[in-house]
Each structure stands twice: as structure tokens, then as C-alpha cells.
Short mmCIF file of C-alpha atoms and ligand atoms in Angstrom, two decimals:
data_model
loop_
_atom_site.label_atom_id
_atom_site.label_comp_id
_atom_site.label_asym_id
_atom_site.label_seq_id
_atom_site.Cartn_x
_atom_site.Cartn_y
_atom_site.Cartn_z
CA UNK V 86 -9.25 -7.92 -40.44
CA UNK V 87 -10.73 -10.43 -37.93
CA UNK V 88 -10.39 -9.38 -34.30
CA UNK V 89 -7.67 -11.64 -33.73
CA UNK V 90 -5.38 -10.45 -36.00
CA UNK V 91 -5.84 -6.71 -34.39
CA UNK V 92 -4.73 -7.33 -30.77
CA UNK V 93 -4.83 -3.49 -30.04
CA UNK V 94 -8.60 -3.52 -31.22
CA UNK V 95 -9.28 -6.70 -28.93
CA UNK V 96 -7.82 -5.34 -25.91
CA UNK V 97 -9.63 -1.83 -26.23
CA UNK V 98 -12.64 -4.02 -26.69
CA UNK V 99 -11.96 -6.00 -23.45
CA UNK V 100 -11.16 -3.15 -21.43
CA UNK V 101 -14.89 -2.25 -19.77
CA UNK V 102 -16.28 1.00 -19.93
CA UNK V 103 -15.40 3.11 -17.35
CA UNK V 104 -11.52 2.45 -17.34
CA UNK V 105 -9.15 4.85 -17.97
CA UNK V 106 -8.29 5.37 -21.37
CA UNK V 107 -4.65 3.74 -22.20
CA UNK V 108 -3.07 2.58 -25.58
CA UNK V 109 -1.83 -0.98 -25.06
CA UNK V 110 1.60 -1.58 -26.01
CA UNK V 111 2.02 -2.82 -29.54
CA UNK V 112 3.76 -6.46 -29.59
CA UNK V 113 6.88 -5.26 -30.40
CA UNK V 114 7.18 -2.98 -27.55
CA UNK V 115 5.68 -5.45 -25.41
CA UNK V 116 8.34 -7.82 -26.50
CA UNK V 117 11.23 -4.99 -26.19
CA UNK V 118 9.54 -4.64 -22.62
CA UNK V 119 9.93 -8.18 -21.92
CA UNK V 120 13.19 -8.14 -22.83
CA UNK V 121 14.50 -5.36 -20.78
CA UNK V 122 12.55 -6.58 -17.73
CA UNK V 123 11.50 -3.17 -17.10
CA UNK V 124 8.63 -0.78 -18.23
CA UNK V 125 9.10 2.94 -17.56
CA UNK V 126 6.44 5.61 -17.27
CA UNK V 127 7.11 9.23 -18.70
CA UNK V 128 9.18 10.44 -15.69
CA UNK V 129 11.38 7.23 -16.41
CA UNK V 130 10.30 5.30 -13.37
CA UNK V 131 10.31 1.59 -13.55
CA UNK V 132 7.16 -0.30 -12.57
CA UNK V 133 8.75 -2.07 -9.72
CA UNK V 134 6.03 -2.66 -6.65
CA UNK V 135 2.73 -3.94 -6.41
CA UNK V 136 0.19 -3.34 -3.42
CA UNK V 137 -2.59 -5.65 -3.60
CA UNK V 138 -6.12 -4.68 -1.58
CA UNK V 139 -7.34 -8.05 -1.02
CA UNK V 140 -10.42 -6.97 0.71
CA UNK V 141 -12.08 -3.67 1.21
CA UNK V 142 -13.74 -4.47 4.46
CA UNK V 143 -11.95 -3.90 7.78
CA UNK V 144 -12.47 -4.48 11.52
CA UNK V 145 -11.71 -0.98 12.60
CA UNK V 146 -12.88 2.09 11.79
CA UNK V 147 -9.92 4.56 11.96
CA UNK V 148 -11.19 7.73 11.85
CA UNK V 149 -8.65 8.82 9.24
CA UNK V 150 -9.40 6.09 7.13
CA UNK V 151 -12.90 4.70 7.31
CA UNK V 152 -14.78 7.11 9.49
CA UNK V 153 -18.12 5.39 10.95
CA UNK V 154 -20.54 8.10 9.53
CA UNK V 155 -19.24 7.02 6.23
CA UNK V 156 -18.44 3.40 6.65
CA UNK V 157 -21.20 2.39 8.74
CA UNK V 158 -23.60 -0.12 8.64
CA UNK V 159 -25.44 1.03 5.59
CA UNK V 160 -22.34 1.10 3.88
CA UNK V 161 -22.15 -1.18 0.78
CA UNK V 162 -18.85 -3.14 0.52
CA UNK V 163 -17.99 -5.10 -2.62
CA UNK V 164 -19.88 -8.36 -3.04
CA UNK V 165 -18.20 -11.47 -3.25
CA UNK V 166 -18.13 -12.00 -6.90
CA UNK V 167 -16.64 -8.52 -7.66
CA UNK V 168 -13.38 -9.33 -5.88
CA UNK V 169 -10.39 -10.65 -7.66
CA UNK V 170 -9.99 -14.50 -6.95
CA UNK V 171 -7.08 -16.10 -5.99
CA UNK V 172 -6.14 -17.13 -9.05
CA UNK V 173 -6.82 -13.77 -10.70
CA UNK V 174 -4.89 -12.09 -8.12
CA UNK V 175 -1.94 -14.61 -8.71
CA UNK V 176 -2.45 -14.33 -12.54
CA UNK V 177 -1.96 -10.58 -12.58
CA UNK V 178 1.12 -10.95 -10.16
CA UNK V 179 2.69 -13.32 -12.12
CA UNK V 180 2.23 -11.21 -15.59
CA UNK V 181 3.46 -8.07 -13.29
CA UNK V 182 6.53 -9.82 -12.30
CA UNK V 183 7.51 -10.59 -16.13
CA UNK V 184 7.14 -6.99 -16.74
CA UNK V 185 9.62 -6.03 -13.80
CA UNK V 186 7.58 -6.12 -10.51
CA UNK V 187 9.86 -7.47 -7.90
CA UNK V 188 7.80 -6.62 -4.63
CA UNK V 189 4.40 -7.43 -3.69
CA UNK V 190 2.54 -6.03 -0.72
CA UNK V 191 -0.98 -7.53 0.43
CA UNK V 192 -2.97 -4.86 1.84
CA UNK V 193 -6.77 -3.62 1.96
CA UNK V 194 -8.97 -2.92 4.17
CA UNK V 195 -7.66 -5.35 6.36
CA UNK V 196 -6.02 -8.22 4.59
CA UNK V 197 -6.27 -10.65 7.10
CA UNK V 198 -9.98 -10.85 6.97
CA UNK V 199 -9.72 -12.30 3.47
CA UNK V 200 -10.78 -15.86 4.09
CA UNK V 201 -7.81 -18.78 3.31
CA UNK V 202 -5.12 -15.58 3.21
CA UNK V 203 -2.30 -18.11 3.65
CA UNK V 204 -3.70 -19.96 0.55
CA UNK V 205 -2.68 -16.77 -1.59
CA UNK V 206 0.40 -16.23 -0.17
CA UNK V 207 1.54 -19.75 -0.70
CA UNK V 208 0.62 -19.07 -4.58
CA UNK V 209 2.21 -15.65 -4.71
CA UNK V 210 5.18 -17.31 -2.90
CA UNK V 211 5.40 -19.88 -5.76
CA UNK V 212 6.08 -16.90 -8.43
CA UNK V 213 9.64 -15.68 -9.82
CA UNK V 214 10.99 -12.96 -11.41
CA UNK V 215 12.41 -13.45 -14.90
CA UNK V 216 15.83 -14.24 -13.62
CA UNK V 217 14.36 -16.64 -11.24
CA UNK V 218 14.66 -14.73 -8.15
CA UNK V 219 11.51 -15.14 -5.69
CA UNK V 220 9.14 -11.81 -5.29
CA UNK V 221 9.63 -10.06 -2.03
CA UNK V 222 6.42 -10.61 -0.42
CA UNK V 223 4.90 -8.65 2.77
CA UNK V 224 1.54 -7.81 4.58
CA UNK V 225 0.47 -4.55 5.99
CA UNK V 226 -1.95 -5.26 8.90
CA UNK V 227 -3.71 -3.91 11.91
CA UNK V 228 -2.53 -6.53 13.81
CA UNK V 229 -5.60 -7.76 15.21
CA UNK V 230 -5.59 -11.22 14.10
CA UNK V 231 -2.10 -11.90 14.28
CA UNK V 232 -2.01 -13.73 17.53
CA UNK V 233 -3.92 -16.31 15.52
CA UNK V 234 -2.84 -16.04 12.13
CA UNK V 235 1.03 -15.40 12.24
CA UNK V 236 2.13 -18.94 12.08
CA UNK V 237 -0.22 -19.71 9.02
CA UNK V 238 0.93 -16.59 7.30
CA UNK V 239 4.55 -17.55 7.88
CA UNK V 240 4.30 -20.85 6.80
CA UNK V 241 2.75 -20.08 3.59
CA UNK V 242 5.85 -17.68 2.51
CA UNK V 243 5.03 -14.44 3.93
CA UNK V 244 8.77 -13.17 4.94
CA UNK V 245 7.93 -9.84 6.85
CA UNK V 246 5.33 -7.82 8.24
CA UNK V 247 4.26 -4.15 8.58
CA UNK V 248 1.59 -3.79 11.62
CA UNK V 249 0.05 -0.53 11.95
CA UNK V 250 -0.43 1.22 15.55
CA UNK V 251 -1.22 4.58 16.17
CA UNK V 252 -0.32 5.01 19.98
CA UNK V 253 0.26 3.20 22.83
CA UNK V 254 -2.24 5.08 25.20
CA UNK V 255 -5.19 3.00 25.12
CA UNK V 256 -7.62 5.76 25.16
CA UNK V 257 -6.05 7.35 22.10
CA UNK V 258 -5.67 4.00 20.23
CA UNK V 259 -9.39 3.37 20.97
CA UNK V 260 -10.51 6.65 19.89
CA UNK V 261 -8.53 6.30 16.73
CA UNK V 262 -9.93 2.88 15.56
CA UNK V 263 -13.02 3.74 16.83
CA UNK V 264 -13.92 0.22 17.70
CA UNK V 265 -12.72 0.06 21.16
CA UNK V 266 -9.68 -2.24 20.05
CA UNK V 267 -6.97 -2.44 22.92
CA UNK V 268 -3.11 -1.62 22.35
CA UNK V 269 -2.18 -4.62 24.06
CA UNK V 270 -3.91 -7.19 21.82
CA UNK V 271 -1.75 -5.14 18.89
CA UNK V 272 1.19 -5.68 20.84
CA UNK V 273 0.45 -9.40 21.44
CA UNK V 274 0.20 -9.62 17.64
CA UNK V 275 3.51 -8.13 17.19
CA UNK V 276 5.09 -10.65 19.44
CA UNK V 277 3.42 -13.47 17.67
CA UNK V 278 5.06 -12.34 14.53
CA UNK V 279 8.09 -12.06 15.92
CA UNK V 280 7.91 -15.39 17.64
CA UNK V 281 7.18 -16.93 14.49
CA UNK V 282 10.25 -15.12 12.64
CA UNK V 283 8.56 -12.63 10.20
CA UNK V 284 11.43 -10.10 10.28
CA UNK V 285 11.89 -7.47 9.89
CA UNK V 286 8.73 -6.15 11.68
CA UNK V 287 7.93 -2.52 10.80
CA UNK V 288 5.18 -0.39 12.98
CA UNK V 289 3.54 2.23 10.76
CA UNK V 290 1.94 5.39 13.17
CA UNK V 291 -0.14 7.81 11.22
CA UNK V 292 0.59 10.90 13.39
CA UNK V 293 -2.46 13.29 13.36
CA UNK V 294 -1.55 16.96 15.10
CA UNK V 295 -3.87 16.88 18.50
CA UNK V 296 -4.53 13.46 18.42
CA UNK V 297 -1.39 11.14 19.13
CA UNK V 298 1.23 13.48 18.41
CA UNK V 299 1.86 12.90 22.25
CA UNK V 300 2.72 9.38 21.67
CA UNK V 301 5.59 10.08 19.05
CA UNK V 302 8.32 9.69 21.56
CA UNK V 303 6.36 6.89 23.78
CA UNK V 304 6.33 4.70 21.02
CA UNK V 305 10.04 5.29 19.91
CA UNK V 306 10.73 4.74 23.43
CA UNK V 307 8.75 1.05 23.68
CA UNK V 308 10.50 -0.01 20.64
CA UNK V 309 14.10 1.30 20.62
CA UNK V 310 16.37 -1.82 21.02
CA UNK V 311 13.80 -4.46 19.74
CA UNK V 312 14.63 -4.66 16.26
CA UNK V 313 10.99 -3.44 15.47
CA UNK V 314 11.20 -0.14 13.19
CA UNK V 315 8.78 2.64 14.08
CA UNK V 316 7.78 4.32 10.80
CA UNK V 317 5.89 7.72 11.27
CA UNK V 318 3.34 8.55 8.53
CA UNK V 319 2.16 12.15 7.87
CA UNK V 320 -1.57 11.99 7.66
CA UNK V 321 -2.38 12.42 4.03
CA UNK V 322 -5.48 13.45 1.98
CA UNK V 323 -6.33 10.23 0.70
CA UNK V 324 -9.73 9.44 -0.12
CA UNK V 325 -12.51 11.66 -0.09
CA UNK V 326 -13.95 10.90 3.39
CA UNK V 327 -11.27 11.67 6.18
CA UNK V 328 -11.74 15.70 6.38
CA UNK V 329 -8.01 15.98 5.95
CA UNK V 330 -6.44 19.74 6.63
CA UNK V 331 -2.97 20.65 6.26
CA UNK V 332 -3.21 21.71 10.13
CA UNK V 333 -3.42 18.26 11.23
CA UNK V 334 -0.42 17.25 9.31
CA UNK V 335 2.65 16.69 11.87
CA UNK V 336 5.63 17.43 9.82
CA UNK V 337 8.43 14.04 9.63
CA UNK V 338 11.20 16.72 10.55
CA UNK V 339 9.19 17.75 13.98
CA UNK V 340 9.11 13.99 14.68
CA UNK V 341 12.85 13.59 14.18
CA UNK V 342 13.29 16.52 16.11
CA UNK V 343 11.23 15.14 19.19
CA UNK V 344 12.70 11.71 19.07
CA UNK V 345 16.28 13.18 18.53
CA UNK V 346 15.88 15.27 21.95
CA UNK V 347 15.11 12.19 23.77
CA UNK V 348 17.96 10.27 22.20
CA UNK V 349 20.11 11.60 19.09
CA UNK V 350 19.33 10.40 15.74
CA UNK V 351 21.65 10.53 12.27
CA UNK V 352 20.11 9.97 8.84
CA UNK V 353 21.08 6.88 7.09
CA UNK V 354 21.34 5.75 3.52
CA UNK V 355 18.16 4.20 1.83
CA UNK V 356 18.40 0.63 1.39
CA UNK V 357 17.32 0.62 -2.43
CA UNK V 358 15.89 3.43 -4.99
CA UNK V 359 12.66 4.52 -4.01
CA UNK V 360 12.20 3.69 -0.43
CA UNK V 361 9.49 5.36 1.18
CA UNK V 362 10.66 6.07 4.31
CA UNK V 363 13.71 8.23 5.08
CA UNK V 364 15.84 6.42 7.67
CA UNK V 365 17.07 7.63 11.00
CA UNK V 366 19.45 5.73 13.22
CA UNK V 367 19.83 6.12 17.12
CA UNK V 368 23.70 7.41 17.82
CA UNK V 369 23.67 4.85 20.51
CA UNK V 370 23.35 1.84 18.44
CA UNK V 371 19.59 1.27 19.71
CA UNK V 372 18.31 0.67 15.92
CA UNK V 373 16.19 2.90 13.89
CA UNK V 374 13.43 4.46 13.08
CA UNK V 375 11.76 5.86 10.04
CA UNK V 376 9.82 8.87 8.76
CA UNK V 377 7.28 8.86 5.69
CA UNK V 378 7.04 12.70 4.44
CA UNK V 379 4.14 12.20 1.82
CA UNK V 380 2.94 15.54 2.77
CA UNK V 381 5.83 17.70 3.43
CA UNK V 382 8.61 16.24 1.14
CA UNK V 383 7.03 14.41 -1.65
CA UNK V 384 8.48 11.05 -3.47
CA UNK V 385 6.54 11.06 -6.60
CA UNK V 386 9.96 11.30 -8.33
CA UNK V 387 11.07 7.75 -7.18
CA UNK V 388 7.51 6.38 -6.89
CA UNK V 389 7.29 2.79 -8.46
CA UNK V 390 4.28 1.37 -7.34
CA UNK V 391 1.15 0.26 -8.87
CA UNK V 392 -2.00 -0.56 -6.77
CA UNK V 393 -4.50 -3.42 -7.78
CA UNK V 394 -8.03 -2.53 -6.16
CA UNK V 395 -9.96 -5.42 -4.42
CA UNK V 396 -12.13 -5.58 -7.38
CA UNK V 397 -9.35 -5.90 -10.37
CA UNK V 398 -8.75 -1.96 -11.03
CA UNK V 399 -4.92 -0.65 -11.53
CA UNK V 400 -4.40 2.62 -10.12
CA UNK V 401 -1.15 4.50 -10.78
CA UNK V 402 -1.32 6.75 -7.84
CA UNK V 403 -2.65 6.59 -4.17
CA UNK V 404 -4.60 10.01 -5.16
CA UNK V 405 -5.95 8.88 -8.21
CA UNK V 406 -9.67 9.26 -9.24
CA UNK V 407 -10.00 6.32 -11.55
CA UNK V 408 -8.86 2.89 -12.17
CA UNK V 409 -8.23 0.68 -15.25
CA UNK V 410 -10.42 -2.55 -15.23
CA UNK V 411 -8.08 -5.72 -15.32
CA UNK V 412 -10.76 -7.82 -13.99
CA UNK V 413 -13.14 -7.77 -16.95
CA UNK V 414 -10.53 -8.61 -19.17
CA UNK V 415 -9.32 -11.44 -17.38
CA UNK V 416 -12.76 -12.72 -17.35
CA UNK V 417 -13.44 -12.04 -20.88
CA UNK V 418 -10.87 -14.58 -21.84
CA UNK V 419 -7.99 -11.85 -22.52
CA UNK V 420 -4.34 -13.86 -22.76
CA UNK V 421 -1.67 -12.67 -20.81
CA UNK V 422 -0.10 -11.01 -23.76
CA UNK V 423 -3.33 -8.83 -23.89
CA UNK V 424 -3.07 -7.90 -20.15
CA UNK V 425 0.75 -7.33 -20.43
CA UNK V 426 0.34 -4.76 -23.28
CA UNK V 427 -2.34 -3.10 -21.36
CA UNK V 428 -0.48 -2.72 -18.18
CA UNK V 429 2.49 -1.79 -20.16
CA UNK V 430 0.81 1.01 -21.98
CA UNK V 431 -0.89 2.24 -18.98
CA UNK V 432 2.40 2.37 -17.16
CA UNK V 433 4.23 4.15 -20.16
CA UNK V 434 1.63 6.68 -20.14
CA UNK V 435 1.70 7.36 -16.38
CA UNK V 436 2.48 11.10 -15.36
CA UNK V 437 1.15 10.85 -11.66
CA UNK V 438 2.64 13.48 -9.03
CA UNK V 439 -0.44 14.35 -7.11
CA UNK V 440 1.91 15.06 -4.04
CA UNK V 441 4.47 17.28 -5.53
CA UNK V 442 1.69 19.41 -7.09
CA UNK V 443 -0.59 19.52 -4.12
CA UNK V 444 -1.96 22.75 -2.99
CA UNK V 445 -5.04 23.79 -1.35
CA UNK V 446 -6.51 24.14 -4.82
CA UNK V 447 -5.86 20.75 -5.89
CA UNK V 448 -6.55 19.05 -2.70
CA UNK V 449 -10.10 20.47 -2.65
CA UNK V 450 -10.63 19.95 -6.35
CA UNK V 451 -9.79 16.17 -6.14
CA UNK V 452 -11.19 16.07 -2.96
CA UNK V 453 -14.71 14.55 -3.45
CA UNK V 454 -13.71 12.21 -6.46
CA UNK V 455 -10.52 10.28 -5.14
CA UNK V 456 -10.83 6.55 -4.09
CA UNK V 457 -10.52 5.31 -0.68
CA UNK V 458 -7.54 4.17 0.85
CA UNK V 459 -9.26 1.13 2.09
CA UNK V 460 -10.19 0.10 -1.49
CA UNK V 461 -6.88 0.62 -3.35
CA UNK V 462 -4.44 -0.40 -0.54
CA UNK V 463 -2.35 1.83 1.57
N1 SAM J 544 -5.97 -2.37 7.47
C1 SAM J 544 -4.39 -2.63 7.54
C2 SAM J 544 -3.74 -1.69 8.30
O1 SAM J 544 -4.15 -0.47 9.06
O2 SAM J 544 -2.40 -1.62 8.37
C3 SAM J 544 -3.65 -2.27 5.98
C4 SAM J 544 -4.36 -1.02 5.15
S1 SAM J 544 -4.21 0.60 5.67
C5 SAM J 544 -5.08 1.37 4.54
C6 SAM J 544 -2.35 0.78 5.39
C7 SAM J 544 -1.86 2.08 6.13
O3 SAM J 544 -2.36 3.17 5.56
C8 SAM J 544 -1.86 2.04 7.37
O4 SAM J 544 -0.86 2.10 8.10
C9 SAM J 544 -2.57 3.29 7.78
O5 SAM J 544 -2.34 3.53 9.19
C10 SAM J 544 -2.31 3.90 6.72
N2 SAM J 544 -3.22 5.00 6.44
C11 SAM J 544 -4.68 5.16 6.14
N3 SAM J 544 -4.85 6.08 5.91
C12 SAM J 544 -4.32 7.04 6.02
C13 SAM J 544 -4.00 8.70 6.03
N4 SAM J 544 -4.93 9.43 5.65
N5 SAM J 544 -2.74 9.15 5.92
C14 SAM J 544 -1.66 8.27 6.02
N6 SAM J 544 -1.67 7.22 6.34
C15 SAM J 544 -3.07 6.39 6.19
FE1 SF4 J 545 -8.86 -0.42 8.65
FE2 SF4 J 545 -6.26 -0.02 8.18
FE3 SF4 J 545 -8.05 1.93 7.47
FE4 SF4 J 545 -7.68 1.34 9.72
S1 SF4 J 545 -6.08 2.11 8.62
S2 SF4 J 545 -9.69 1.28 9.10
S3 SF4 J 545 -7.20 -1.09 10.20
S4 SF4 J 545 -7.80 -0.49 6.87
FE1 SF4 J 546 3.16 8.00 -6.09
FE2 SF4 J 546 1.17 9.23 -6.44
FE3 SF4 J 546 2.41 9.16 -4.11
FE4 SF4 J 546 3.42 10.82 -5.89
S1 SF4 J 546 1.45 11.07 -4.81
S2 SF4 J 546 4.31 9.38 -4.29
S3 SF4 J 546 2.96 9.47 -7.63
S4 SF4 J 546 1.33 7.37 -5.33
#
């Protein structure tokens, strides 16, 4: 039998060494998935979201993400030809959309450092779901370039945006970003995003005990009534370099209690199945906040996210140690069906639930091997 007559063998040959072993779906299984417009993993979680890391570089050195002692001048970032091109990213996103992906988040590293990012947004904005809807397209950024870029991003088709900001106190923020970047410049970036109509705007604050927990209520006060939704994220043990300890985590329940003491909150329903943030509304109508309890209340049961790394590997969990290489496959001339079959097979064999089974032992066991968030995208 020739190679082209055996698609399974061909696909396996195309997946490069080091890729996680996944049986590609057969042609029949692939057709069934395409008809259903959904692919489910072993825990009946549908593939629904794709996070795309467009660069592994960043102009910040947040101590919990890219600590300077690891990501210093000697650190070897990916060379340009290792990065997926915009055409490759768009092709992968288009195939994913045919398999049920409806939401795309661009991230990194710092995604706005990728040259010509608005062109990629334009390309992704042109994609459609099988039922003809546009994809929900968003971006997570540290906000440092928004004054310059917000207009171009919006004009290219970006709908909304998430800006990370860990404190309103300059000394605290600078000590966390570790490059002396001032709070005022991120706030200007948020204003610029608002002015061009990127909405809703969300602000991500990673809370670390003893570092910025004193800023929790200040942040709520600053954004209450503005329409900006602050989301408090529990510090996670992602990657192998951030020296995570459970003692550093401020449980979301504590965050909600602190804000509620200042201005009472009530819980509200998720907007959609699989929403990561738990939503709380000010009882006096001042808007809402969100908490992301990745550590204290794992949400693996509804985790529908795949992550595409800067160099084209798919990771089915933020805490994974290996990814499956699609870049080499694309560069070796694989057809759309070959790529879809491998993605379907990978997703159908997915068992990930790291946060549900996290213990001191699993944390330690994986600590040295987990990939960095700046590479697979937060
Ligand atoms: N550079 C962009 C930014 O900071 O928004 C996008 C990439 S960053 C990896 C995405 C998000 O992950 C940010 O909101 C960041 O605060 C969050 N993050 C990074 N490391 C984290 C950790 N150890 N625990 C929780 N969140 C983390
Ligand atoms: Fe850069 Fe974002 Fe990581 Fe901070 S959290 S170092 S801004 S990628
Ligand atoms: Fe999803 Fe993995 Fe996080 Fe669980 S630990 S919510 S499976 S990314």
C-alpha cells in the first residue's frame, strides 16, 4: 500500500520526533466530528477555545512568570524561523474552527511585540465557524504598547481586550514587572483601549501573598463603576521557574471577602459553560469583578482550552510537559484533513486534570519539566 493510501501512517510520519504520541482520527471519525461540529475528550469536554502564543518574548520580567535570573540576557528565545507564520497560525485556527473552536485568545509572551500583529488579527477576523459566525477574538496584553497600538488592533477586528495589571501602587507594580514599568502607563493603555471601543475591558491581577495582596481592594475601588471588570487570579504553579509555594496563594474566597467588606458583593451566573472566572456583582449596581480560583477550586471539569505555542505545538493543559508538533507537519505539506485528524485524535485522547489532582507531590514531580507560560500562552 502506498503512503498516500494510508493516511494514518502518513500523519504519524509527519508528526516530528518528540511530539506526544496521539492516534490520529480515522477518516470516518473525522467526518463524524465535522458533521457534529464538535470533538470531545475522554471527560466529554468539547474543544472550544484556542489560545495562541504569538511570541515567547516580553518587555516585562514579571517575577512570577519570566524571572530575570532565568530569562536574563543569556536566555535563548526562539529564532524567527521557528515561529509559526501568520499564514500557518491562520490555517491552524481555520481548521480548529471547523472542529468547534469558537473563541481565540492571542497571548504570549507579550503578543503586541509581534511585528504586524494587526495583520494577523485581520486574517483571524475573516474566519468563520461552520455555521457562518465570526470567531470571538480577544487578546491578553501587559498594556505597555496600547497607547500606540489600540487603534490599529481595533481597526483590524479585535473585539475586546484583557490587560494585566498587578497593583496600582507604583513601587509594588515595578517590583513585580521588574523592569520599572510605571502603573500610569498601563492605565493610559487601558484608557486608549476604551477610547477606541475595545469592550468589555478586563484587567487581570495575579495575587501573591505578601507581595500585592494589599492592593486587592484598591484595585476594586479604582475600577468600580467604570465598566472595567477586574479579575483576581490565584498565583499558579505554572512553568518550572517561578518558585511557586502554596503559601503564596491568596484563595479567591479571601479576595471576595475583602472586597465585600468594603462594598457588598453577590454571586452571579456564568455567561457561558466553561467560563473560567467566577462572577460577583456589587449589590449597589457598581458593576462586577471576577475571581479565577485555579488552585483552590479547580475548573478542569469544564476546561475546553487548547494552547498553540509560538513554535506550533499543541498543549492540551497549561501544566503539560509535552506538546504535539503541528508546525513540522504543516511545513512538510500535510493536508487540512491530516492536520484535523491529528488534532481530533489528540483531543479525543485528552485526560488532563492537573489542577484537580494537584498535591505537593505532583507539584514537585512536574516542577522541573513543565513548560513556561510565556511560551504556551496564559
Ligand atoms: N504578557 C501578557 C500579559 O501579561 O497579559 C500575556 C501573557 S501572560 C503569560 C497571560 C496572563 O497570565 C497574565 O494575566 C499573567 O498575569 C498571567 N500569569 C502569568 N504567570 C502566572 C502565574 N504563575 N499564575 C497566575 N497567572 C499568571
Ligand atoms: Fe510578560 Fe505577561 Fe509574563 Fe509578565 S505575565 S512576564 S507581561 S508574559
Ligand atoms: Fe485545564 Fe489543565 Fe488548567 Fe485543568 S489544569 S483547568 S485541564 S489547563
